[in-house]
C-alpha cells in the first residue's frame, strides 16, 4: 500500500478514534440503535482512502449495490488496503473506548453524550472530508440490510 506522508500522519489512534466515532454518529442518526462494530471499522477504513472518498455519492439516497457495481475501483482498493488499514483503525477504536468517547455493549457501539461534537471540524480540508465520509458511510453501509453481503461485495472478509 503506497501512502503519502500526509496520509501516514492521519493514521494515529486519536484520529482513527474520531473516524470510528463519526461512523457511529452516522449510524445512530440513521438507525437510532447501537452500531455494529464492523460498520464503524469498515466506514473508517473506507473514509481513509482518497480513491473511495472521491467516488462516494453526495447523499445516502444512492443505492449502495448499484454504486458498488459502478465503482469497481472501490472493490479493488478495499481488497488491496482493507487489512492494512484495519490494523491502523483498531487501535483508534480501542482508544475511543478507553477514553469513553464510545461505549461497547452486546448490541454494538453507542455514543457517549457530548464526547464529540456533532459538527465536523478539523485542521485541514482533508481531515474534514475524511470525517464527513465516515459519517456518510456509517449511515449508508448498512442500507442494504445485510452487512455481510456488503463486506463480501467490497472484497472484505466479514
mmCIF file of C-alpha atoms in Angstrom:
data_model
loop_
_atom_site.group_PDB
_atom_site.id
_atom_site.type_symbol
_atom_site.label_atom_id
_atom_site.label_comp_id
_atom_site.label_asym_id
_atom_site.label_seq_id
_atom_site.Cartn_x
_atom_site.Cartn_y
_atom_site.Cartn_z
ATOM 1 C CA UNK A 1 0.000 0.000 0.000
ATOM 2 C CA UNK A 2 1.588 3.261 -1.149
ATOM 3 C CA UNK A 3 0.859 6.076 1.281
ATOM 4 C CA UNK A 4 1.816 9.708 1.187
ATOM 5 C CA UNK A 5 3.406 11.394 4.185
ATOM 6 C CA UNK A 6 0.120 13.257 4.829
ATOM 7 C CA UNK A 7 -1.877 10.022 4.829
ATOM 8 C CA UNK A 8 0.531 8.375 7.259
ATOM 9 C CA UNK A 9 0.127 11.367 9.587
ATOM 10 C CA UNK A 10 -3.615 10.669 9.709
ATOM 11 C CA UNK A 11 -3.141 7.088 10.844
ATOM 12 C CA UNK A 12 -2.820 7.712 14.566
ATOM 13 C CA UNK A 13 -5.149 6.339 17.256
ATOM 14 C CA UNK A 14 -6.633 9.731 18.142
ATOM 15 C CA UNK A 15 -7.725 10.475 14.573
ATOM 16 C CA UNK A 16 -8.929 6.959 13.817
ATOM 17 C CA UNK A 17 -10.891 7.103 17.112
ATOM 18 C CA UNK A 18 -12.621 10.205 15.745
ATOM 19 C CA UNK A 19 -13.377 8.365 12.487
ATOM 20 C CA UNK A 20 -14.929 5.404 14.297
ATOM 21 C CA UNK A 21 -16.969 7.816 16.399
ATOM 22 C CA UNK A 22 -18.113 9.719 13.298
ATOM 23 C CA UNK A 23 -19.217 6.422 11.724
ATOM 24 C CA UNK A 24 -21.190 5.570 14.875
ATOM 25 C CA UNK A 25 -22.733 9.077 14.775
ATOM 26 C CA UNK A 26 -23.854 8.493 11.211
ATOM 27 C CA UNK A 27 -25.266 5.084 12.053
ATOM 28 C CA UNK A 28 -27.038 6.428 15.136
ATOM 29 C CA UNK A 29 -28.594 9.276 13.137
ATOM 30 C CA UNK A 30 -29.991 6.852 10.568
ATOM 31 C CA UNK A 31 -30.954 3.843 12.698
ATOM 32 C CA UNK A 32 -31.078 5.056 16.357
ATOM 33 C CA UNK A 33 -29.714 1.711 17.576
ATOM 34 C CA UNK A 34 -26.230 0.587 18.652
ATOM 35 C CA UNK A 35 -23.814 0.449 15.730
ATOM 36 C CA UNK A 36 -22.370 -2.943 14.768
ATOM 37 C CA UNK A 37 -18.605 -2.993 15.238
ATOM 38 C CA UNK A 38 -17.895 -3.918 11.581
ATOM 39 C CA UNK A 39 -19.756 -0.796 10.394
ATOM 40 C CA UNK A 40 -17.525 1.512 12.453
ATOM 41 C CA UNK A 41 -14.300 -0.183 11.355
ATOM 42 C CA UNK A 42 -15.279 -0.540 7.677
ATOM 43 C CA UNK A 43 -16.503 3.060 7.465
ATOM 44 C CA UNK A 44 -13.225 4.331 8.939
ATOM 45 C CA UNK A 45 -11.154 2.133 6.614
ATOM 46 C CA UNK A 46 -13.082 3.351 3.574
ATOM 47 C CA UNK A 47 -13.025 7.005 4.658
ATOM 48 C CA UNK A 48 -9.225 6.954 4.932
ATOM 49 C CA UNK A 49 -8.830 6.026 1.256
ATOM 50 C CA UNK A 50 -8.801 9.037 -1.103
ATOM 51 C CA UNK A 51 -9.933 6.981 -4.100
ATOM 52 C CA UNK A 52 -13.010 5.779 -2.223
ATOM 53 C CA UNK A 53 -13.837 9.235 -0.835
ATOM 54 C CA UNK A 54 -13.700 10.621 -4.379
ATOM 55 C CA UNK A 55 -16.195 8.024 -5.576
ATOM 56 C CA UNK A 56 -18.733 8.461 -2.757
ATOM 57 C CA UNK A 57 -22.135 9.813 -3.735
ATOM 58 C CA UNK A 58 -23.330 13.127 -2.312
ATOM 59 C CA UNK A 59 -26.175 11.529 -0.349
ATOM 60 C CA UNK A 60 -27.236 8.212 1.113
ATOM 61 C CA UNK A 61 -30.108 8.121 -1.386
ATOM 62 C CA UNK A 62 -27.898 6.396 -3.947
ATOM 63 C CA UNK A 63 -28.235 2.633 -3.970
ATOM 64 C CA UNK A 64 -25.218 1.025 -2.350
ATOM 65 C CA UNK A 65 -25.316 -2.115 -4.502
ATOM 66 C CA UNK A 66 -25.545 -0.134 -7.749
ATOM 67 C CA UNK A 67 -22.772 2.166 -6.575
ATOM 68 C CA UNK A 68 -20.501 -0.807 -5.878
ATOM 69 C CA UNK A 69 -21.279 -2.225 -9.330
ATOM 70 C CA UNK A 70 -20.463 1.117 -10.972
ATOM 71 C CA UNK A 71 -17.271 1.662 -8.973
ATOM 72 C CA UNK A 72 -15.051 -1.383 -9.446
ATOM 73 C CA UNK A 73 -12.102 0.690 -8.170
ATOM 74 C CA UNK A 74 -13.677 0.699 -4.707
ATOM 75 C CA UNK A 75 -13.633 -3.089 -4.586
ATOM 76 C CA UNK A 76 -10.029 -3.128 -5.791
ATOM 77 C CA UNK A 77 -8.962 -0.532 -3.193
ATOM 78 C CA UNK A 78 -10.705 -2.414 -0.387
ATOM 79 C CA UNK A 79 -9.258 -5.757 -1.422
ATOM 80 C CA UNK A 80 -5.799 -4.218 -1.583
ATOM 81 C CA UNK A 81 -5.900 -1.958 1.505
ATOM 82 C CA UNK A 82 -8.560 -3.106 3.990
ATOM 83 C CA UNK A 83 -6.396 -5.461 6.038
ATOM 84 C CA UNK A 84 -3.554 -2.965 6.465
ATOM 85 C CA UNK A 85 -5.897 -0.085 7.253
ATOM 86 C CA UNK A 86 -7.924 -2.166 9.702
ATOM 87 C CA UNK A 87 -4.748 -2.711 11.718
ATOM 88 C CA UNK A 88 -4.444 1.096 11.866
ATOM 89 C CA UNK A 89 -8.110 1.667 12.738
ATOM 90 C CA UNK A 90 -8.410 -0.941 15.507
ATOM 91 C CA UNK A 91 -6.112 0.926 17.952
ATOM 92 C CA UNK A 92 -8.225 4.026 17.318
ATOM 93 C CA UNK A 93 -11.388 2.128 18.168
ATOM 94 C CA UNK A 94 -9.732 0.871 21.352
ATOM 95 C CA UNK A 95 -8.639 4.441 22.151
ATOM 96 C CA UNK A 96 -12.236 5.685 21.691
ATOM 97 C CA UNK A 97 -13.468 3.002 24.081
ATOM 98 C CA UNK A 98 -10.717 3.629 26.655
ATOM 99 C CA UNK A 99 -11.280 7.378 26.634
ATOM 100 C CA UNK A 100 -15.052 6.832 26.857
ATOM 101 C CA UNK A 101 -15.915 8.533 23.607
ATOM 102 C CA UNK A 102 -17.664 5.306 22.587
ATOM 103 C CA UNK A 103 -19.270 2.620 24.723
ATOM 104 C CA UNK A 104 -19.484 -1.041 23.708
ATOM 105 C CA UNK A 105 -22.439 -3.234 24.644
ATOM 106 C CA UNK A 106 -23.560 -6.653 23.475
ATOM 107 C CA UNK A 107 -25.763 -4.850 20.941
ATOM 108 C CA UNK A 108 -22.935 -2.733 19.486
ATOM 109 C CA UNK A 109 -21.250 0.649 19.834
ATOM 110 C CA UNK A 110 -23.028 3.639 21.314
ATOM 111 C CA UNK A 111 -22.060 7.271 21.617
ATOM 112 C CA UNK A 112 -21.182 8.812 24.943
ATOM 113 C CA UNK A 113 -23.191 12.044 25.127
ATOM 114 C CA UNK A 114 -21.178 15.187 24.402
ATOM 115 C CA UNK A 115 -17.927 13.258 23.947
ATOM 116 C CA UNK A 116 -17.531 14.554 20.378
ATOM 117 C CA UNK A 117 -19.424 17.398 18.761
ATOM 118 C CA UNK A 118 -21.892 16.606 16.015
ATOM 119 C CA UNK A 119 -20.358 19.350 13.902
ATOM 120 C CA UNK A 120 -17.490 18.021 11.821
ATOM 121 C CA UNK A 121 -14.416 20.208 12.100
ATOM 122 C CA UNK A 122 -10.713 19.751 11.591
ATOM 123 C CA UNK A 123 -7.393 21.403 10.959
ATOM 124 C CA UNK A 124 -7.398 20.804 7.201
ATOM 125 C CA UNK A 125 -9.926 20.280 4.419
ATOM 126 C CA UNK A 126 -8.649 16.701 4.155
ATOM 127 C CA UNK A 127 -9.397 15.837 7.806
ATOM 128 C CA UNK A 128 -12.863 17.356 7.442
ATOM 129 C CA UNK A 129 -13.524 15.376 4.229
ATOM 130 C CA UNK A 130 -12.400 12.132 5.864
ATOM 131 C CA UNK A 131 -14.684 12.695 8.858
ATOM 132 C CA UNK A 132 -17.660 13.565 6.646
ATOM 133 C CA UNK A 133 -17.035 10.401 4.631
ATOM 134 C CA UNK A 134 -17.041 8.342 7.844
ATOM 135 C CA UNK A 135 -20.416 9.832 8.849
ATOM 136 C CA UNK A 136 -21.875 9.119 5.406
ATOM 137 C CA UNK A 137 -20.533 5.572 5.375
ATOM 138 C CA UNK A 138 -21.836 4.905 8.889
ATOM 139 C CA UNK A 139 -25.316 5.803 7.631
ATOM 140 C CA UNK A 140 -25.020 4.178 4.228
ATOM 141 C CA UNK A 141 -23.142 0.872 4.563
ATOM 142 C CA UNK A 142 -25.978 -0.924 6.388
ATOM 143 C CA UNK A 143 -28.618 0.438 3.992
ATOM 144 C CA UNK A 144 -28.902 -2.840 2.092
ATOM 145 C CA UNK A 145 -29.798 -4.660 5.291
ATOM 146 C CA UNK A 146 -27.063 -7.290 5.148
ATOM 147 C CA UNK A 147 -23.674 -6.067 6.255
ATOM 148 C CA UNK A 148 -22.045 -9.419 5.491
ATOM 149 C CA UNK A 149 -23.225 -9.092 1.876
ATOM 150 C CA UNK A 150 -21.800 -5.562 1.629
ATOM 151 C CA UNK A 151 -18.466 -6.680 3.085
ATOM 152 C CA UNK A 152 -18.323 -9.584 0.642
ATOM 153 C CA UNK A 153 -19.083 -7.262 -2.284
ATOM 154 C CA UNK A 154 -16.313 -4.955 -1.044
ATOM 155 C CA UNK A 155 -13.909 -7.888 -1.107
ATOM 156 C CA UNK A 156 -13.544 -7.882 2.676
ATOM 157 C CA UNK A 157 -13.961 -10.916 4.893
ATOM 158 C CA UNK A 158 -16.710 -10.337 7.477
#
